[in-house]
Short mmCIF file of C-alpha atoms and ligand atoms in Angstrom, two decimals:
data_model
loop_
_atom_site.label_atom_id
_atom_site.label_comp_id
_atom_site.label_asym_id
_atom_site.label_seq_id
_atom_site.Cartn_x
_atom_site.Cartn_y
_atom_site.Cartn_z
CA UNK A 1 135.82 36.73 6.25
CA UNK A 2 134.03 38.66 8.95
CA UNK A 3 133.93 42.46 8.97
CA UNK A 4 133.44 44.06 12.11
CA UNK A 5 133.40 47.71 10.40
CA UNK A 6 134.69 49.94 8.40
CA UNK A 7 135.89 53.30 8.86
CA UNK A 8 135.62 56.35 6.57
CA UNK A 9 138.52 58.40 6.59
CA UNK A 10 138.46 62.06 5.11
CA UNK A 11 142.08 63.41 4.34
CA UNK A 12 143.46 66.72 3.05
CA UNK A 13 146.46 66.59 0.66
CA UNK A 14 147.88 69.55 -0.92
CA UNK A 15 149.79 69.09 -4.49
CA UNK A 16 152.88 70.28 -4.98
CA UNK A 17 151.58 72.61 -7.75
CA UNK A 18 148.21 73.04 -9.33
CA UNK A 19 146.95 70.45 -11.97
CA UNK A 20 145.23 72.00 -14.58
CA UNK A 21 142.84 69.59 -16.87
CA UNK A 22 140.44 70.74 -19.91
CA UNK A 23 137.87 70.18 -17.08
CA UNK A 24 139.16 72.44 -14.50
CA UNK A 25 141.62 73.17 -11.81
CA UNK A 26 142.91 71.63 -8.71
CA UNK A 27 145.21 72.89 -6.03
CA UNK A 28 144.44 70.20 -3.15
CA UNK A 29 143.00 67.01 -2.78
CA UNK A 30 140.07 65.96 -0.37
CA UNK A 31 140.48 62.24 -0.60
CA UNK A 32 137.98 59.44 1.13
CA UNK A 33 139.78 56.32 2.64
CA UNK A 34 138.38 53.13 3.47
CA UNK A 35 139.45 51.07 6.10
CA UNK A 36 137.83 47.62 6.91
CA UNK A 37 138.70 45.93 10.26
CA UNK A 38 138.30 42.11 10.74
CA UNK A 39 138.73 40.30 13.69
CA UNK A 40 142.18 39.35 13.11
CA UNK A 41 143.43 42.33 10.85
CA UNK A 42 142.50 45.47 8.39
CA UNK A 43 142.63 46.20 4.63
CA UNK A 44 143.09 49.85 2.98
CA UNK A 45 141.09 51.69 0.16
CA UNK A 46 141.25 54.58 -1.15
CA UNK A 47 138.15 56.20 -3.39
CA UNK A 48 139.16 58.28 -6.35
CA UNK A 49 136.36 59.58 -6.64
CA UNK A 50 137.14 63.75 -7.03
CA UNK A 51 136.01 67.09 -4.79
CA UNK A 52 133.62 67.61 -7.61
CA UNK A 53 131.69 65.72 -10.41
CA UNK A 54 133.81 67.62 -13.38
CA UNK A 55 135.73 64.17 -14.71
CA UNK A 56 132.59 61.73 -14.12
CA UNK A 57 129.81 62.19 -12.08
CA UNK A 58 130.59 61.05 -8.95
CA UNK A 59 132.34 63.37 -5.95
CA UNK A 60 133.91 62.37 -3.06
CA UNK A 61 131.22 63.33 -0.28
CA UNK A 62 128.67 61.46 -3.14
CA UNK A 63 130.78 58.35 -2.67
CA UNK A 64 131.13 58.73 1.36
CA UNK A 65 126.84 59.09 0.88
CA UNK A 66 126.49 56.12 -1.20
CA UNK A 67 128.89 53.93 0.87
CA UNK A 68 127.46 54.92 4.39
CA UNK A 69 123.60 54.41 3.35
CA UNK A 70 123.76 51.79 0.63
CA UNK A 71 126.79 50.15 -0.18
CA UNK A 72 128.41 49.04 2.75
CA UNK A 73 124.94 47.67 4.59
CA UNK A 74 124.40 45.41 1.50
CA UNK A 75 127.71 43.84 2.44
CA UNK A 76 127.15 40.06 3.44
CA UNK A 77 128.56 39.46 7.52
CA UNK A 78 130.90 37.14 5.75
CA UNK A 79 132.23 38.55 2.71
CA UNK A 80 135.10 37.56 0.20
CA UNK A 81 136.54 39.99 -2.26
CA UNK A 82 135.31 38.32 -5.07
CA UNK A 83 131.35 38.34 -4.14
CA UNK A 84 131.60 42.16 -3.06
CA UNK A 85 130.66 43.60 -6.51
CA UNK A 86 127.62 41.06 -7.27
CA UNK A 87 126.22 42.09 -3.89
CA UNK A 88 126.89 46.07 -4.82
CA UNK A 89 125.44 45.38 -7.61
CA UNK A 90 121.39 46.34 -6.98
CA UNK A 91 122.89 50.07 -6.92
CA UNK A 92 123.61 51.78 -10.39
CA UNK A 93 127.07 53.50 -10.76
CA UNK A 94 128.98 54.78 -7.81
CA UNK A 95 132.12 52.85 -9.54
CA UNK A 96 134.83 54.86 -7.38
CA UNK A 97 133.04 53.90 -4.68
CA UNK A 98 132.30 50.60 -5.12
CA UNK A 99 135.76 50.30 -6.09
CA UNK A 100 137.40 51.43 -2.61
CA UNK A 101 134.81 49.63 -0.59
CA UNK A 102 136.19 45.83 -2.85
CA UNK A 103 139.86 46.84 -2.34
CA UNK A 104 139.70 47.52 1.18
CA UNK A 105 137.91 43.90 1.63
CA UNK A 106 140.25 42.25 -1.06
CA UNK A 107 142.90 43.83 0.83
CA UNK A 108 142.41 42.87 3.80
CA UNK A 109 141.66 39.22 2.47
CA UNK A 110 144.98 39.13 1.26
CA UNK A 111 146.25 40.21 4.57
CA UNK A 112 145.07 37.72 6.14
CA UNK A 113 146.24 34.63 3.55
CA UNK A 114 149.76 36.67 3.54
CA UNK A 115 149.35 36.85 -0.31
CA UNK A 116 150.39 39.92 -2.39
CA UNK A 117 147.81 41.97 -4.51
CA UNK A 118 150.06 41.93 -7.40
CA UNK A 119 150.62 37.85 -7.22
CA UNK A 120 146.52 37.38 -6.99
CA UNK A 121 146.02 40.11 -9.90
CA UNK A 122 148.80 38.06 -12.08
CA UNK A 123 151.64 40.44 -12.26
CA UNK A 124 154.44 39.14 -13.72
CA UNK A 125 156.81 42.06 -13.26
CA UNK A 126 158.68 43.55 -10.05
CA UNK A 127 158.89 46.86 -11.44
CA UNK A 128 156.64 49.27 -13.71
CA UNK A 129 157.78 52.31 -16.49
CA UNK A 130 156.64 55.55 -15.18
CA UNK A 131 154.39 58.32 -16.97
CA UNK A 132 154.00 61.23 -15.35
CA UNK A 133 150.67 63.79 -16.76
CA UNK A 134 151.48 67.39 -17.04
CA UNK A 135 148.68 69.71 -16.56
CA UNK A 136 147.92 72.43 -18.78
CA UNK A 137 150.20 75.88 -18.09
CA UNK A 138 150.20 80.02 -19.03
CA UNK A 139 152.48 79.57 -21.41
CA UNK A 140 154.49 76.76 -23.48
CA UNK A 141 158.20 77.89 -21.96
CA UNK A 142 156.78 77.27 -18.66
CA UNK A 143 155.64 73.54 -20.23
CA UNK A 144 158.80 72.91 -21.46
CA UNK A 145 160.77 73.86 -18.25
CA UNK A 146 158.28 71.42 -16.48
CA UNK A 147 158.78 68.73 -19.17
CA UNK A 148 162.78 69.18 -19.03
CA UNK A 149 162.37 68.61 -15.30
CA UNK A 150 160.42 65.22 -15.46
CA UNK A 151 162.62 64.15 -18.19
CA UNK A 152 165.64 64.96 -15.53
CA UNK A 153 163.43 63.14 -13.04
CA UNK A 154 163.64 59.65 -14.89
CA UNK A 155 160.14 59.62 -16.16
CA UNK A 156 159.79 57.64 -19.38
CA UNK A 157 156.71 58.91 -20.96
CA UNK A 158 154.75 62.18 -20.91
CA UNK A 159 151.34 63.12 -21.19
CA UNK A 160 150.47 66.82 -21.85
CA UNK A 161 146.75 67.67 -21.19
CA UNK A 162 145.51 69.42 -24.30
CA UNK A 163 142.22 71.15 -24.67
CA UNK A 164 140.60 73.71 -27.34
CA UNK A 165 143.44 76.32 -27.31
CA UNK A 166 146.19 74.52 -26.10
CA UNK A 167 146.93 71.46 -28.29
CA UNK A 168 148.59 71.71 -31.33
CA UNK A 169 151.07 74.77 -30.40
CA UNK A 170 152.21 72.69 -26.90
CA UNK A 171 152.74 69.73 -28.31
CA UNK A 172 154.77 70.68 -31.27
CA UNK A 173 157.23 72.99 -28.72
CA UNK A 174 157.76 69.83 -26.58
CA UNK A 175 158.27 67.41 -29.52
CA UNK A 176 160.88 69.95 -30.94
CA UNK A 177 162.67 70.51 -27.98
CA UNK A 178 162.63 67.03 -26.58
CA UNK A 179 163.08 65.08 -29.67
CA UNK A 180 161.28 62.59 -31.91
CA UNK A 181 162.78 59.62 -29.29
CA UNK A 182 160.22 61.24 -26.25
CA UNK A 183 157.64 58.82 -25.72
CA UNK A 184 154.67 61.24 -25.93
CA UNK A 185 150.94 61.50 -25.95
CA UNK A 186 148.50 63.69 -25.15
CA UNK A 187 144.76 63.82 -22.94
CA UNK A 188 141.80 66.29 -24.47
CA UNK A 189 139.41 64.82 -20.85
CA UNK A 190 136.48 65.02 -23.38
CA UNK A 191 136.96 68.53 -24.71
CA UNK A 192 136.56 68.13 -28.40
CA UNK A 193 133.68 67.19 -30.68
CA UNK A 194 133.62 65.08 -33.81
CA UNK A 195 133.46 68.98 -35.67
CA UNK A 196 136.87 69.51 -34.16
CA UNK A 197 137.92 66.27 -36.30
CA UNK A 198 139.98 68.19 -38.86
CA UNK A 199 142.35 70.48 -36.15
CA UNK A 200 142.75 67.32 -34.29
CA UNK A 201 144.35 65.77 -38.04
CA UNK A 202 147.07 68.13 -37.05
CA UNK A 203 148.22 66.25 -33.73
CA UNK A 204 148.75 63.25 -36.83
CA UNK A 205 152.27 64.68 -37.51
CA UNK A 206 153.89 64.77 -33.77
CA UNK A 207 153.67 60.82 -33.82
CA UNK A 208 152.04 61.12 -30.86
CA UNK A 209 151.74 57.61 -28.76
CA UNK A 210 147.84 57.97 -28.42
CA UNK A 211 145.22 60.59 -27.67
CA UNK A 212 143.53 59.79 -24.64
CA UNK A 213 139.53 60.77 -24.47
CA UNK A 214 139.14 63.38 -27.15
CA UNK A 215 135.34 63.58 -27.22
CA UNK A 216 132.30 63.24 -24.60
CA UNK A 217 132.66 60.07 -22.64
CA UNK A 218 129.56 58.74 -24.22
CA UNK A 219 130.29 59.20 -27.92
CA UNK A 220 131.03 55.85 -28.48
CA UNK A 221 130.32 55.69 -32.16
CA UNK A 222 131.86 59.19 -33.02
CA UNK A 223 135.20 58.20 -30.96
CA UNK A 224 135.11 55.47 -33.92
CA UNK A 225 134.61 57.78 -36.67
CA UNK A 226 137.45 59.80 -35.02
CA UNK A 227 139.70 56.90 -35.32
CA UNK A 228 139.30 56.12 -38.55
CA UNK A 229 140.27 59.73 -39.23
CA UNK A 230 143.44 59.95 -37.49
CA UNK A 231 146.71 58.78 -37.83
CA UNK A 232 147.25 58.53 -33.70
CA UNK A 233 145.47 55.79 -31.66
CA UNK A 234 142.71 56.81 -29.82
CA UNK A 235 142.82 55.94 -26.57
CA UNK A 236 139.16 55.76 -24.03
CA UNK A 237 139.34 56.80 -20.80
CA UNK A 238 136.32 58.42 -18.88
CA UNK A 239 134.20 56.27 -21.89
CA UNK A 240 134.95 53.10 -20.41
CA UNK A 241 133.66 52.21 -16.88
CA UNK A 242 133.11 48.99 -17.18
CA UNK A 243 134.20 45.43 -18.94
CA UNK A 244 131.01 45.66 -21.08
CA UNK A 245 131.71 48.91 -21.89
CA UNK A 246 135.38 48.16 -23.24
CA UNK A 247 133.61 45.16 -24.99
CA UNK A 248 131.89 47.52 -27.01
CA UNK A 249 134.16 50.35 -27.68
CA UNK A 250 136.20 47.15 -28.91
CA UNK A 251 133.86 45.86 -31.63
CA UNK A 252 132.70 49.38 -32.71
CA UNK A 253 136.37 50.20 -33.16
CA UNK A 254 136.23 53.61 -31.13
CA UNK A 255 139.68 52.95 -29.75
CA UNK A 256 142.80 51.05 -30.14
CA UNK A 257 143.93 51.47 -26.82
CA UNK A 258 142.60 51.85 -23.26
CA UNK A 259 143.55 53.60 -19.86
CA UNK A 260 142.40 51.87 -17.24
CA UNK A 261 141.77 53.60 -13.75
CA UNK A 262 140.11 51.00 -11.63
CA UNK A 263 137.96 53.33 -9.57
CA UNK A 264 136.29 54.47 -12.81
CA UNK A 265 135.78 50.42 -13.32
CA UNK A 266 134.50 49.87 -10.20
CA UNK A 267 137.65 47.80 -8.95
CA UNK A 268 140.77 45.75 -9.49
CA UNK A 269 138.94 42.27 -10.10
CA UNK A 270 136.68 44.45 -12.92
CA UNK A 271 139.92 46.04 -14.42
CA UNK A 272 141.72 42.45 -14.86
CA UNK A 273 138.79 41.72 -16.52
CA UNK A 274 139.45 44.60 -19.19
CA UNK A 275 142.64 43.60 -19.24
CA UNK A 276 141.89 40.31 -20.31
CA UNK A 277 139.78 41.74 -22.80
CA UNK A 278 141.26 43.66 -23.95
CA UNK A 279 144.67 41.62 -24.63
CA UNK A 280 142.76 38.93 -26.59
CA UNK A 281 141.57 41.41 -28.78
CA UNK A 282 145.20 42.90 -29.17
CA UNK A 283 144.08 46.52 -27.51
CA UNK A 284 147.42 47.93 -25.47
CA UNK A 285 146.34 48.99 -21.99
CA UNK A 286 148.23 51.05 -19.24
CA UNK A 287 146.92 52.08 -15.91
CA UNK A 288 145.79 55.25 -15.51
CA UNK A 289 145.72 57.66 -11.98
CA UNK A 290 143.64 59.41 -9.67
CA UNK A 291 146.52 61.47 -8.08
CA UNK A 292 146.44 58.84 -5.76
CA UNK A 293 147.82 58.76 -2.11
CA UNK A 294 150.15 56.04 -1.65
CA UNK A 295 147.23 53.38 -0.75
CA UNK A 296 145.82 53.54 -4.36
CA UNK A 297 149.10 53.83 -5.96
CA UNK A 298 150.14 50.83 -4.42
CA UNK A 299 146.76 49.02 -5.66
CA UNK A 300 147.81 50.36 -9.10
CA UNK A 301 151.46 49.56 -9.38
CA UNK A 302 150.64 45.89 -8.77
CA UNK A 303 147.47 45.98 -11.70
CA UNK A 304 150.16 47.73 -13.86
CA UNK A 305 152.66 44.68 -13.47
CA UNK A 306 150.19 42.64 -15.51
CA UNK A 307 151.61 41.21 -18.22
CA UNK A 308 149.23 43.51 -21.22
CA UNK A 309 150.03 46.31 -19.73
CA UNK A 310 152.30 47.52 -22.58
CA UNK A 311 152.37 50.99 -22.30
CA UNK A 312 153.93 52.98 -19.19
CA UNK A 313 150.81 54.38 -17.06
CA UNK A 314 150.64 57.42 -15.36
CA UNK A 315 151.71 55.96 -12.39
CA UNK A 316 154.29 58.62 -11.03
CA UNK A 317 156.19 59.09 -7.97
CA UNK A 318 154.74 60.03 -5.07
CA UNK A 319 157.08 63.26 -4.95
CA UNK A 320 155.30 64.12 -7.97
CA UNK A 321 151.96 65.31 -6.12
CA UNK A 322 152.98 66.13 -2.82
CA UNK A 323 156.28 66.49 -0.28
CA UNK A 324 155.15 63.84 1.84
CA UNK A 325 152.85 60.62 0.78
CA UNK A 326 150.68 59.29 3.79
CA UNK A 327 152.98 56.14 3.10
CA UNK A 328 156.37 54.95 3.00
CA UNK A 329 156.77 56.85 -0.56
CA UNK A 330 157.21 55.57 -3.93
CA UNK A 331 160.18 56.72 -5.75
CA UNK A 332 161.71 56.40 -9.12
CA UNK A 333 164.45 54.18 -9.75
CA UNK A 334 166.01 54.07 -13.42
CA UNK A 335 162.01 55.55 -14.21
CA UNK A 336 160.22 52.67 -12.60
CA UNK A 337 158.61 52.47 -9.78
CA UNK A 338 158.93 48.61 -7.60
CA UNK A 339 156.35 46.74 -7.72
CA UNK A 340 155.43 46.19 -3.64
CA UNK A 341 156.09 42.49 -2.46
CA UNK A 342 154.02 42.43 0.84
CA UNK A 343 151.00 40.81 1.63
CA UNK A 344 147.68 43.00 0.33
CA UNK A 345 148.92 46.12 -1.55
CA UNK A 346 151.78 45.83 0.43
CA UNK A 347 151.91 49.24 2.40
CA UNK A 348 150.39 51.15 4.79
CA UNK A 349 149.91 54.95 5.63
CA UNK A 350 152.23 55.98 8.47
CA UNK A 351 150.12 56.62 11.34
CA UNK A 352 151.35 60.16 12.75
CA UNK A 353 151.38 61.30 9.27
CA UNK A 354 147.75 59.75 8.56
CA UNK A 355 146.82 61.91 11.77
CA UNK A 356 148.26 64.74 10.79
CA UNK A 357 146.43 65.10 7.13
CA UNK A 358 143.08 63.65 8.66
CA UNK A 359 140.01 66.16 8.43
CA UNK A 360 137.21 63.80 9.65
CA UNK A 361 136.67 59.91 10.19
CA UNK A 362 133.24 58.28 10.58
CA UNK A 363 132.88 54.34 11.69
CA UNK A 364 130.44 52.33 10.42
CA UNK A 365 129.74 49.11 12.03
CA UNK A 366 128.81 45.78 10.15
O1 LIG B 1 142.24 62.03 -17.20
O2 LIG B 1 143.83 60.76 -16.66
C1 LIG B 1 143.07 61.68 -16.37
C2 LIG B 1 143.95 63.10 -12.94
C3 LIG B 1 142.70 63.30 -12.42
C4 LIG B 1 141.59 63.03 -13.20
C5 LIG B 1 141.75 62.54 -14.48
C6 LIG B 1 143.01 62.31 -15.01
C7 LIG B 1 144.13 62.63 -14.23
C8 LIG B 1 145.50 62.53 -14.70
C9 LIG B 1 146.60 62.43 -13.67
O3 LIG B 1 145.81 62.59 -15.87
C10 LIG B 1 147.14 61.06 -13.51
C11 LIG B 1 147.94 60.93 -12.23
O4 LIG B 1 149.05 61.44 -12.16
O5 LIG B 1 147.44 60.29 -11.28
MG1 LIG B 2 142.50 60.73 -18.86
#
């Protein structure tokens, strides 16, 4: 497939209310799309990468750097989605951006050959559970009223962000007040050391789906000292950016489950590979989020549809970030979203509505 460019696309989303993590706070997004034109067509990506290197190290003017002066000139003139990450591959890192610069080339491939994302990926669902994550709040009534309103909402699992402070105390108010028949789980982002071993014990008795990253994303052999401790699976997520890397959190038994976000991967075809993985070796996955835009949630609704991802993924609504999604939006239905059916991912951002949220593009010609 010939490229004739690609454009850069900076947008500004707000979210509906602030998301706070272990690793800070966010109140808006400032999100990098890709868009690579062909003679005969486009494809959309969108780069997860955030405003600032606080949940990895890459940030989202980083990525735009990296794609402008090395990434996209190493692309071939004639390019298929499937040779895109050998030929990034001379550059180190830069997953989330890597990752937007393959979808937008995959989907735009698949464009072309009127084939759906989730039928090349190997979906073999139309529809996916819904998760929704639920930031950390000033106080646990105000966490409960946003739980009740989720649970209201259709969502079938919930994730509370926990961190040094606000962990055990939460989580026991929501498991009281919602019931032992709540799918729950909870996401330290890295905040916790091996010392904090024992207070994390305490999590054991909420029977707790998983706890998703509790240490430093590159404490591979102390997330598998932690897991012998604890009653609750430990699940990786900022740990794992790669199929190798899953491979070994695997055999040194630092997790029993894994969330995979395929920007942190560097792309779909990588994260079907941890899938694969990862379902030989009987380790549940479920697909993770980026407070994605409609473009990536698209992308990740269709991974999600594979057939080992067992667990519900934090792929929410698109009324759960914002009031309006830069595409048609994706809504609940019985707490599942669709799985789209269109060629590519399916959907595209509405253009006066792309317009109106765009803060800067930049073309870059092949
Ligand atoms: O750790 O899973 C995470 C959002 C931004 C960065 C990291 C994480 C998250 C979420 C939100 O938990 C998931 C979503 O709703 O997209
Ligand atoms: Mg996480």
């Amino acid at each position: 497939m010939k490229i004739n460019g690609i454009e850069l696309r900076r947008i500004a989303m707000p979210l509906k209310a602030p998301f706070r993590t272990s690793f800070g706070e966010q109140t808006a997004r400032d999100i990098l799309l890709l868009r690579v034109e062909t003679p005969d067509g486009e494809g959309w990506g969108e780069c997860v990468a955030m405003a600032e290197p606080r949940y990895n190290s890459e940030y989202v003017d980083g990525a735009a750097a990296a794609l402008r002066r090395f990434l996209v000139p190493a692309l071939p003139g004639d390019v298929r989605a499937n040779t895109v990450a050998a030929a990034l591959e001379p550059f180190k890192g830069h997953q989330m951006a890597k990752a937007a610069l393959e979808s937008a080339v995959l989907d735009a491939e698949l464009r072309a050959s009127g084939r759906s994302l989730a039928s090349y990926l190997g979906a073999t669902r139309n529809r996916v559970p819904s998760g929704v994550s639920v930031g950390i709040m000033d106080s646990v009534p105000e966490l409960l009223d946003a739980v009740a309103g989720f649970i209201a909402e259709g969502y079938l699992r919930i994730k509370l962000k926990i961190a040094p402070g606000w962990d055990v105390e939460p989580v026991r108010a929501v498991r009281e007040r919602f019931g032992d028949g709540l799918l729950l789980q909870v996401d330290a982002n890295a905040a916790y050391t091996l010392a904090d071993a024992r207070h994390l014990e305490r999590l054991d008795e909420f029977g707790l789906l998983l706890v998703e990253q509790p240490l430093a994303d590159d404490d591979l052999v102390q997330h598998a000292e932690l897991s012998r401790r604890l009653a609750t699976p430990v699940c990786l997520d900022e740990s794992v950016d790669s199929a190798a890397q899953a491979a070994a959190a695997i055999s040194l038994g630092s997790c029993s489950i894994v969330n995979i976000k395929p920007g942190r991967v560097g792309g779909y075809l990588e994260a079907r590979r941890i899938h694969d993985l990862c379902r030989a070796h009987g380790v549940a996955v479920w697909c993770g989020g980026m407070l994605e835009t409609g473009i990536g949630r698209a992308a990740n609704v269709a991974l999600a549809a594979l057939p080992g991802f067992t667990l519900p993924g934090d792929t929410s609504a698109s009324s759960r970030y914002d009031t309006t999604d830069i595409t048609p939006p994706f809504a609940l239905s019985d707490g599942h979203l669709d799985v789209p059916t269109g060629p590519g991912i399916g959907v595209e951002p509405v253009p006066a509505i792309l317009d109106e949220v765009t803060t800067s593009t930049e073309w870059i010609a092949l």
